[in-house]
mmCIF file of C-alpha atoms in Angstrom:
data_model
loop_
_atom_site.group_PDB
_atom_site.id
_atom_site.type_symbol
_atom_site.label_atom_id
_atom_site.label_comp_id
_atom_site.label_asym_id
_atom_site.label_seq_id
_atom_site.Cartn_x
_atom_site.Cartn_y
_atom_site.Cartn_z
ATOM 1 C CA UNK Z 1 79.125 299.991 198.041
ATOM 2 C CA UNK Z 2 76.298 302.313 198.774
ATOM 3 C CA UNK Z 3 73.134 303.996 197.578
ATOM 4 C CA UNK Z 4 73.425 307.088 195.402
ATOM 5 C CA UNK Z 5 71.951 309.505 197.926
ATOM 6 C CA UNK Z 6 73.989 308.144 200.813
ATOM 7 C CA UNK Z 7 77.170 308.299 198.751
ATOM 8 C CA UNK Z 8 76.574 311.913 197.720
ATOM 9 C CA UNK Z 9 75.913 312.873 201.330
ATOM 10 C CA UNK Z 10 79.073 311.080 202.449
ATOM 11 C CA UNK Z 11 81.089 312.987 199.859
ATOM 12 C CA UNK Z 12 79.687 316.301 201.067
ATOM 13 C CA UNK Z 13 80.392 315.487 204.699
ATOM 14 C CA UNK Z 14 83.917 314.370 203.836
ATOM 15 C CA UNK Z 15 84.744 317.743 202.280
ATOM 16 C CA UNK Z 16 84.464 316.586 198.670
ATOM 17 C CA UNK Z 17 81.579 318.816 197.639
ATOM 18 C CA UNK Z 18 83.574 320.271 194.725
ATOM 19 C CA UNK Z 19 83.482 316.938 192.890
ATOM 20 C CA UNK Z 20 80.474 315.290 194.559
ATOM 21 C CA UNK Z 21 78.300 315.448 191.437
ATOM 22 C CA UNK Z 22 80.934 313.914 189.147
ATOM 23 C CA UNK Z 23 81.785 311.143 191.596
ATOM 24 C CA UNK Z 24 78.138 310.324 192.224
ATOM 25 C CA UNK Z 25 77.362 310.274 188.499
ATOM 26 C CA UNK Z 26 80.194 307.745 188.065
ATOM 27 C CA UNK Z 27 78.545 305.163 190.371
ATOM 28 C CA UNK Z 28 77.530 301.914 188.681
ATOM 29 C CA UNK Z 29 74.947 299.375 189.851
ATOM 30 C CA UNK Z 30 76.145 296.004 191.100
ATOM 31 C CA UNK Z 31 74.981 293.051 193.156
ATOM 32 C CA UNK Z 32 76.747 292.926 196.495
ATOM 33 C CA UNK Z 33 77.504 289.482 197.924
ATOM 34 C CA UNK Z 34 77.740 288.720 201.639
ATOM 35 C CA UNK Z 35 79.149 285.455 203.000
ATOM 36 C CA UNK Z 36 78.372 283.424 206.115
ATOM 37 C CA UNK Z 37 80.077 280.081 206.888
ATOM 38 C CA UNK Z 38 77.711 277.135 206.854
ATOM 39 C CA UNK Z 39 78.245 273.397 206.716
ATOM 40 C CA UNK Z 40 78.133 272.158 203.145
ATOM 41 C CA UNK Z 41 75.415 269.603 203.886
ATOM 42 C CA UNK Z 42 73.229 272.454 205.189
ATOM 43 C CA UNK Z 43 73.438 274.265 201.838
ATOM 44 C CA UNK Z 44 70.925 272.853 199.333
ATOM 45 C CA UNK Z 45 72.257 271.352 196.131
ATOM 46 C CA UNK Z 46 72.176 274.023 193.441
ATOM 47 C CA UNK Z 47 72.140 276.952 195.880
ATOM 48 C CA UNK Z 48 74.473 279.908 195.483
ATOM 49 C CA UNK Z 49 77.565 279.521 197.640
ATOM 50 C CA UNK Z 50 81.278 280.154 197.951
ATOM 51 C CA UNK Z 51 83.648 277.338 198.873
ATOM 52 C CA UNK Z 52 82.701 273.803 199.752
ATOM 53 C CA UNK Z 53 82.128 271.222 197.020
ATOM 54 C CA UNK Z 54 80.554 272.198 193.699
ATOM 55 C CA UNK Z 55 77.178 271.027 192.463
ATOM 56 C CA UNK Z 56 77.588 269.581 188.987
ATOM 57 C CA UNK Z 57 75.845 267.591 186.233
ATOM 58 C CA UNK Z 58 76.428 263.840 186.054
ATOM 59 C CA UNK Z 59 78.780 264.213 183.076
ATOM 60 C CA UNK Z 60 80.850 266.982 184.688
ATOM 61 C CA UNK Z 61 84.616 266.806 184.273
ATOM 62 C CA UNK Z 62 86.593 268.663 186.936
ATOM 63 C CA UNK Z 63 88.656 271.421 185.259
ATOM 64 C CA UNK Z 64 92.380 270.780 185.143
ATOM 65 C CA UNK Z 65 95.360 272.992 184.410
ATOM 66 C CA UNK Z 66 98.726 271.461 183.590
ATOM 67 C CA UNK Z 67 97.230 268.140 184.650
ATOM 68 C CA UNK Z 68 96.250 269.302 188.158
ATOM 69 C CA UNK Z 69 92.720 270.123 189.418
ATOM 70 C CA UNK Z 70 91.661 273.717 189.868
ATOM 71 C CA UNK Z 71 90.171 274.850 193.179
ATOM 72 C CA UNK Z 72 86.432 275.491 193.375
ATOM 73 C CA UNK Z 73 85.665 279.092 194.319
ATOM 74 C CA UNK Z 74 81.906 279.162 194.227
ATOM 75 C CA UNK Z 75 78.678 279.005 192.264
ATOM 76 C CA UNK Z 76 75.915 281.505 191.546
ATOM 77 C CA UNK Z 77 72.386 280.249 190.949
ATOM 78 C CA UNK Z 78 71.337 282.769 188.329
ATOM 79 C CA UNK Z 79 67.684 282.529 189.341
ATOM 80 C CA UNK Z 80 68.705 284.162 192.654
ATOM 81 C CA UNK Z 81 69.786 287.417 190.972
ATOM 82 C CA UNK Z 82 67.270 288.042 188.177
ATOM 83 C CA UNK Z 83 65.629 290.852 190.157
ATOM 84 C CA UNK Z 84 68.720 293.023 189.834
ATOM 85 C CA UNK Z 85 68.683 295.126 186.664
ATOM 86 C CA UNK Z 86 72.446 295.019 186.154
ATOM 87 C CA UNK Z 87 72.325 291.226 185.639
ATOM 88 C CA UNK Z 88 69.979 291.394 182.630
ATOM 89 C CA UNK Z 89 72.690 290.170 180.246
ATOM 90 C CA UNK Z 90 73.035 286.893 182.155
ATOM 91 C CA UNK Z 91 70.799 283.888 181.494
ATOM 92 C CA UNK Z 92 67.779 283.841 183.835
ATOM 93 C CA UNK Z 93 68.513 280.282 184.959
ATOM 94 C CA UNK Z 94 71.519 278.035 185.353
ATOM 95 C CA UNK Z 95 74.488 277.684 187.649
ATOM 96 C CA UNK Z 96 77.611 279.767 187.010
ATOM 97 C CA UNK Z 97 80.616 278.123 188.688
ATOM 98 C CA UNK Z 98 84.118 279.560 189.182
ATOM 99 C CA UNK Z 99 87.461 277.753 189.547
ATOM 100 C CA UNK Z 100 91.071 278.954 189.949
ATOM 101 C CA UNK Z 101 94.617 277.640 190.323
ATOM 102 C CA UNK Z 102 94.975 276.352 193.929
ATOM 103 C CA UNK Z 103 98.553 277.653 194.137
ATOM 104 C CA UNK Z 104 97.688 281.157 192.864
ATOM 105 C CA UNK Z 105 100.645 280.893 190.515
ATOM 106 C CA UNK Z 106 99.009 283.000 187.806
ATOM 107 C CA UNK Z 107 97.957 286.639 187.939
ATOM 108 C CA UNK Z 108 96.509 287.148 184.475
ATOM 109 C CA UNK Z 109 99.446 289.162 183.110
ATOM 110 C CA UNK Z 110 100.728 286.438 180.784
ATOM 111 C CA UNK Z 111 98.843 284.888 177.838
ATOM 112 C CA UNK Z 112 100.102 281.527 179.113
ATOM 113 C CA UNK Z 113 97.905 281.987 182.210
ATOM 114 C CA UNK Z 114 94.850 281.031 180.161
ATOM 115 C CA UNK Z 115 93.375 277.826 181.557
ATOM 116 C CA UNK Z 116 94.416 278.480 185.164
ATOM 117 C CA UNK Z 117 90.841 279.560 185.847
ATOM 118 C CA UNK Z 118 87.549 278.243 184.537
ATOM 119 C CA UNK Z 119 83.978 279.515 184.524
ATOM 120 C CA UNK Z 120 81.252 276.983 183.720
ATOM 121 C CA UNK Z 121 77.588 277.570 182.968
ATOM 122 C CA UNK Z 122 75.471 274.471 183.605
ATOM 123 C CA UNK Z 123 71.801 273.686 183.994
ATOM 124 C CA UNK Z 124 70.651 273.863 187.601
ATOM 125 C CA UNK Z 125 68.580 270.704 187.273
ATOM 126 C CA UNK Z 126 69.758 267.128 187.825
ATOM 127 C CA UNK Z 127 72.755 268.281 189.841
ATOM 128 C CA UNK Z 128 74.805 266.260 192.289
ATOM 129 C CA UNK Z 129 77.399 267.387 194.807
ATOM 130 C CA UNK Z 130 80.870 266.556 193.545
ATOM 131 C CA UNK Z 131 83.631 265.111 195.682
ATOM 132 C CA UNK Z 132 87.007 266.797 195.696
ATOM 133 C CA UNK Z 133 89.543 265.171 193.346
ATOM 134 C CA UNK Z 134 92.381 263.414 195.130
ATOM 135 C CA UNK Z 135 94.964 265.792 193.680
ATOM 136 C CA UNK Z 136 93.382 268.940 195.145
ATOM 137 C CA UNK Z 137 95.429 270.112 198.173
ATOM 138 C CA UNK Z 138 93.709 270.676 201.499
ATOM 139 C CA UNK Z 139 94.535 274.398 201.501
ATOM 140 C CA UNK Z 140 92.486 274.781 198.299
ATOM 141 C CA UNK Z 141 89.361 273.142 199.713
ATOM 142 C CA UNK Z 142 87.665 276.295 200.878
ATOM 143 C CA UNK Z 143 85.194 276.762 203.728
ATOM 144 C CA UNK Z 144 81.590 276.595 202.469
ATOM 145 C CA UNK Z 145 79.620 279.828 202.818
ATOM 146 C CA UNK Z 146 76.006 280.621 202.102
ATOM 147 C CA UNK Z 147 75.481 283.821 200.121
ATOM 148 C CA UNK Z 148 73.051 286.681 200.360
ATOM 149 C CA UNK Z 149 72.658 289.294 197.639
ATOM 150 C CA UNK Z 150 71.692 292.947 197.718
ATOM 151 C CA UNK Z 151 71.339 295.855 195.324
ATOM 152 C CA UNK Z 152 74.316 298.177 195.425
ATOM 153 C CA UNK Z 153 76.182 301.008 193.727
ATOM 154 C CA UNK Z 154 79.938 300.771 193.276
ATOM 155 C CA UNK Z 155 82.133 303.884 193.283
ATOM 156 C CA UNK Z 156 85.017 304.439 190.939
ATOM 157 C CA UNK Z 157 88.377 303.475 192.352
ATOM 158 C CA UNK Z 158 90.730 306.211 193.524
ATOM 159 C CA UNK Z 159 93.237 304.715 191.050
ATOM 160 C CA UNK Z 160 90.981 305.048 187.995
ATOM 161 C CA UNK Z 161 91.603 307.298 185.012
ATOM 162 C CA UNK Z 162 88.355 309.111 185.848
ATOM 163 C CA UNK Z 163 89.764 310.249 189.184
ATOM 164 C CA UNK Z 164 92.919 311.446 187.458
ATOM 165 C CA UNK Z 165 90.870 313.567 185.049
ATOM 166 C CA UNK Z 166 89.097 315.263 187.961
ATOM 167 C CA UNK Z 167 92.476 316.616 189.096
ATOM 168 C CA UNK Z 168 91.838 316.120 192.797
ATOM 169 C CA UNK Z 169 94.242 317.785 195.166
ATOM 170 C CA UNK Z 170 96.361 315.530 197.360
ATOM 171 C CA UNK Z 171 94.037 316.293 200.263
ATOM 172 C CA UNK Z 172 90.922 315.501 198.216
ATOM 173 C CA UNK Z 173 92.440 312.256 196.975
ATOM 174 C CA UNK Z 174 93.239 311.200 200.535
ATOM 175 C CA UNK Z 175 89.681 312.006 201.597
ATOM 176 C CA UNK Z 176 88.243 309.979 198.732
ATOM 177 C CA UNK Z 177 90.536 307.046 199.471
ATOM 178 C CA UNK Z 178 89.509 307.086 203.124
ATOM 179 C CA UNK Z 179 85.835 307.217 202.200
ATOM 180 C CA UNK Z 180 85.753 304.488 199.567
ATOM 181 C CA UNK Z 181 88.235 302.109 201.181
ATOM 182 C CA UNK Z 182 86.490 302.174 204.568
ATOM 183 C CA UNK Z 183 82.913 301.656 203.387
ATOM 184 C CA UNK Z 184 83.035 297.854 203.435
ATOM 185 C CA UNK Z 185 85.557 295.435 204.836
ATOM 186 C CA UNK Z 186 84.651 292.862 202.163
ATOM 187 C CA UNK Z 187 84.026 293.572 198.501
ATOM 188 C CA UNK Z 188 82.428 290.661 196.691
ATOM 189 C CA UNK Z 189 80.124 291.765 193.894
ATOM 190 C CA UNK Z 190 78.728 290.975 190.463
ATOM 191 C CA UNK Z 191 79.028 293.621 187.746
ATOM 192 C CA UNK Z 192 79.540 297.263 188.656
ATOM 193 C CA UNK Z 193 82.990 298.816 188.961
ATOM 194 C CA UNK Z 194 86.072 297.054 190.285
ATOM 195 C CA UNK Z 195 87.768 298.221 193.453
ATOM 196 C CA UNK Z 196 91.291 298.004 192.046
ATOM 197 C CA UNK Z 197 94.156 297.242 194.377
ATOM 198 C CA UNK Z 198 96.707 298.337 191.789
ATOM 199 C CA UNK Z 199 95.440 299.859 188.535
ATOM 200 C CA UNK Z 200 92.791 299.639 185.823
ATOM 201 C CA UNK Z 201 92.504 296.309 184.062
ATOM 202 C CA UNK Z 202 90.420 296.622 180.895
ATOM 203 C CA UNK Z 203 93.378 297.324 178.603
ATOM 204 C CA UNK Z 204 95.378 294.555 180.239
ATOM 205 C CA UNK Z 205 92.536 292.085 179.628
ATOM 206 C CA UNK Z 206 92.334 293.148 176.000
ATOM 207 C CA UNK Z 207 96.059 292.858 175.354
ATOM 208 C CA UNK Z 208 96.827 289.682 177.293
ATOM 209 C CA UNK Z 209 93.816 287.807 175.946
ATOM 210 C CA UNK Z 210 95.111 288.675 172.472
ATOM 211 C CA UNK Z 211 98.570 287.271 173.146
ATOM 212 C CA UNK Z 212 100.557 290.210 174.544
ATOM 213 C CA UNK Z 213 102.434 289.680 177.808
ATOM 214 C CA UNK Z 214 101.703 292.633 180.119
ATOM 215 C CA UNK Z 215 103.980 291.620 182.967
ATOM 216 C CA UNK Z 216 106.093 294.730 182.324
ATOM 217 C CA UNK Z 217 105.980 297.943 180.301
ATOM 218 C CA UNK Z 218 107.436 296.273 177.224
ATOM 219 C CA UNK Z 219 104.104 294.641 176.432
ATOM 220 C CA UNK Z 220 102.366 298.020 176.182
ATOM 221 C CA UNK Z 221 104.904 299.067 173.540
ATOM 222 C CA UNK Z 222 103.997 296.153 171.269
ATOM 223 C CA UNK Z 223 103.172 297.216 167.713
ATOM 224 C CA UNK Z 224 99.747 295.571 168.007
ATOM 225 C CA UNK Z 225 98.627 297.809 170.890
ATOM 226 C CA UNK Z 226 97.176 300.697 168.793
ATOM 227 C CA UNK Z 227 94.995 298.242 166.860
ATOM 228 C CA UNK Z 228 93.821 296.378 169.979
ATOM 229 C CA UNK Z 229 93.411 299.310 172.372
ATOM 230 C CA UNK Z 230 89.897 300.392 171.292
ATOM 231 C CA UNK Z 231 88.608 296.945 172.266
ATOM 232 C CA UNK Z 232 89.480 297.583 175.921
ATOM 233 C CA UNK Z 233 86.198 299.469 176.297
ATOM 234 C CA UNK Z 234 84.264 296.272 175.577
ATOM 235 C CA UNK Z 235 85.495 294.528 178.739
ATOM 236 C CA UNK Z 236 83.290 294.606 181.825
ATOM 237 C CA UNK Z 237 83.626 293.185 185.297
ATOM 238 C CA UNK Z 238 81.560 290.047 185.863
ATOM 239 C CA UNK Z 239 82.663 289.114 189.394
ATOM 240 C CA UNK Z 240 85.009 290.556 191.995
ATOM 241 C CA UNK Z 241 86.060 288.190 194.796
ATOM 242 C CA UNK Z 242 87.785 289.661 197.832
ATOM 243 C CA UNK Z 243 90.060 287.978 200.359
ATOM 244 C CA UNK Z 244 87.650 286.616 202.963
ATOM 245 C CA UNK Z 245 88.310 284.804 206.237
ATOM 246 C CA UNK Z 246 84.820 283.300 206.100
ATOM 247 C CA UNK Z 247 85.778 281.246 203.060
ATOM 248 C CA UNK Z 248 89.436 280.814 204.025
ATOM 249 C CA UNK Z 249 90.592 282.951 201.094
ATOM 250 C CA UNK Z 250 93.680 285.118 200.906
ATOM 251 C CA UNK Z 251 94.548 286.256 197.393
ATOM 252 C CA UNK Z 252 98.216 287.177 197.470
ATOM 253 C CA UNK Z 253 98.607 289.815 200.179
ATOM 254 C CA UNK Z 254 94.971 290.685 201.007
ATOM 255 C CA UNK Z 255 94.181 290.968 197.314
ATOM 256 C CA UNK Z 256 91.209 290.387 195.049
ATOM 257 C CA UNK Z 257 90.292 288.263 192.041
ATOM 258 C CA UNK Z 258 88.578 289.957 189.105
ATOM 259 C CA UNK Z 259 86.746 287.988 186.419
ATOM 260 C CA UNK Z 260 86.303 290.044 183.239
ATOM 261 C CA UNK Z 261 84.250 289.363 180.120
ATOM 262 C CA UNK Z 262 83.553 291.248 176.908
ATOM 263 C CA UNK Z 263 80.027 292.359 176.123
ATOM 264 C CA UNK Z 264 80.030 290.142 173.028
ATOM 265 C CA UNK Z 265 81.093 287.059 174.997
ATOM 266 C CA UNK Z 266 78.507 287.803 177.664
ATOM 267 C CA UNK Z 267 75.706 288.102 175.127
ATOM 268 C CA UNK Z 268 76.763 284.881 173.373
ATOM 269 C CA UNK Z 269 77.289 283.014 176.699
ATOM 270 C CA UNK Z 270 80.952 282.323 175.908
ATOM 271 C CA UNK Z 271 82.149 282.185 179.506
ATOM 272 C CA UNK Z 272 85.229 280.293 178.362
ATOM 273 C CA UNK Z 273 86.491 283.680 177.079
ATOM 274 C CA UNK Z 274 86.591 285.209 180.565
ATOM 275 C CA UNK Z 275 89.913 286.693 181.628
ATOM 276 C CA UNK Z 276 90.918 286.733 185.294
ATOM 277 C CA UNK Z 277 93.332 289.081 187.044
ATOM 278 C CA UNK Z 278 94.667 288.868 190.599
ATOM 279 C CA UNK Z 279 95.744 292.112 192.266
ATOM 280 C CA UNK Z 280 97.138 292.565 195.750
ATOM 281 C CA UNK Z 281 99.033 295.134 197.765
#
């Protein structure tokens, strides 16, 4: 993630001047997230953080899936990010908290995966620090990390359809991969473009959330696909969470979690409609 001018200069220096304008124009603003381990009792209640124990209202019920508790990934105090223009669609206050299956048994390819993650928007007043439920395994009690945010621009992934349309040579594609994959070792960010490990996800989100299993090619041949496909453009990335030693996270084999939401659901604050996908190498 980088500034526009720096990215354009990097493209030129890397030998990608032929497509530097198109690739720079494709950048999208995001909020980059950096982590630093810190004892949970040193992080104020209601502060943005990854890992540790969540801060919740008195009447909070820990999210369950198939009768077992989900793992707490982190919380974003929305007041911490109002200065970033790309977050304008989010409420200006509140705590947005993320949970996921502690066994990573779902990848978001199957409609039956719904419920194995949860995103909750709560008031950030009258909060208390929750204790872990007894049924949550130790390996899913992640290391608490304080967060810092910064303005950023995210480049399109080398696996995106946009890159394919630019018809890069094999050499140019290798140069772009080297440039974009080496910029940051960790890629946590809100909004912007995803750094896909495998392939684009908007169509998958649209189909799976509407009941079509996309675990293999058969799902994309479903008779409902032509009717549903236009809706793929309405999905946008809300949060990308990378594997991160600071938090004790490893998603599959050095993979990433992607939380997607439609523009309509974002505007109406229906965070229960979020779809999550795990990708790894």
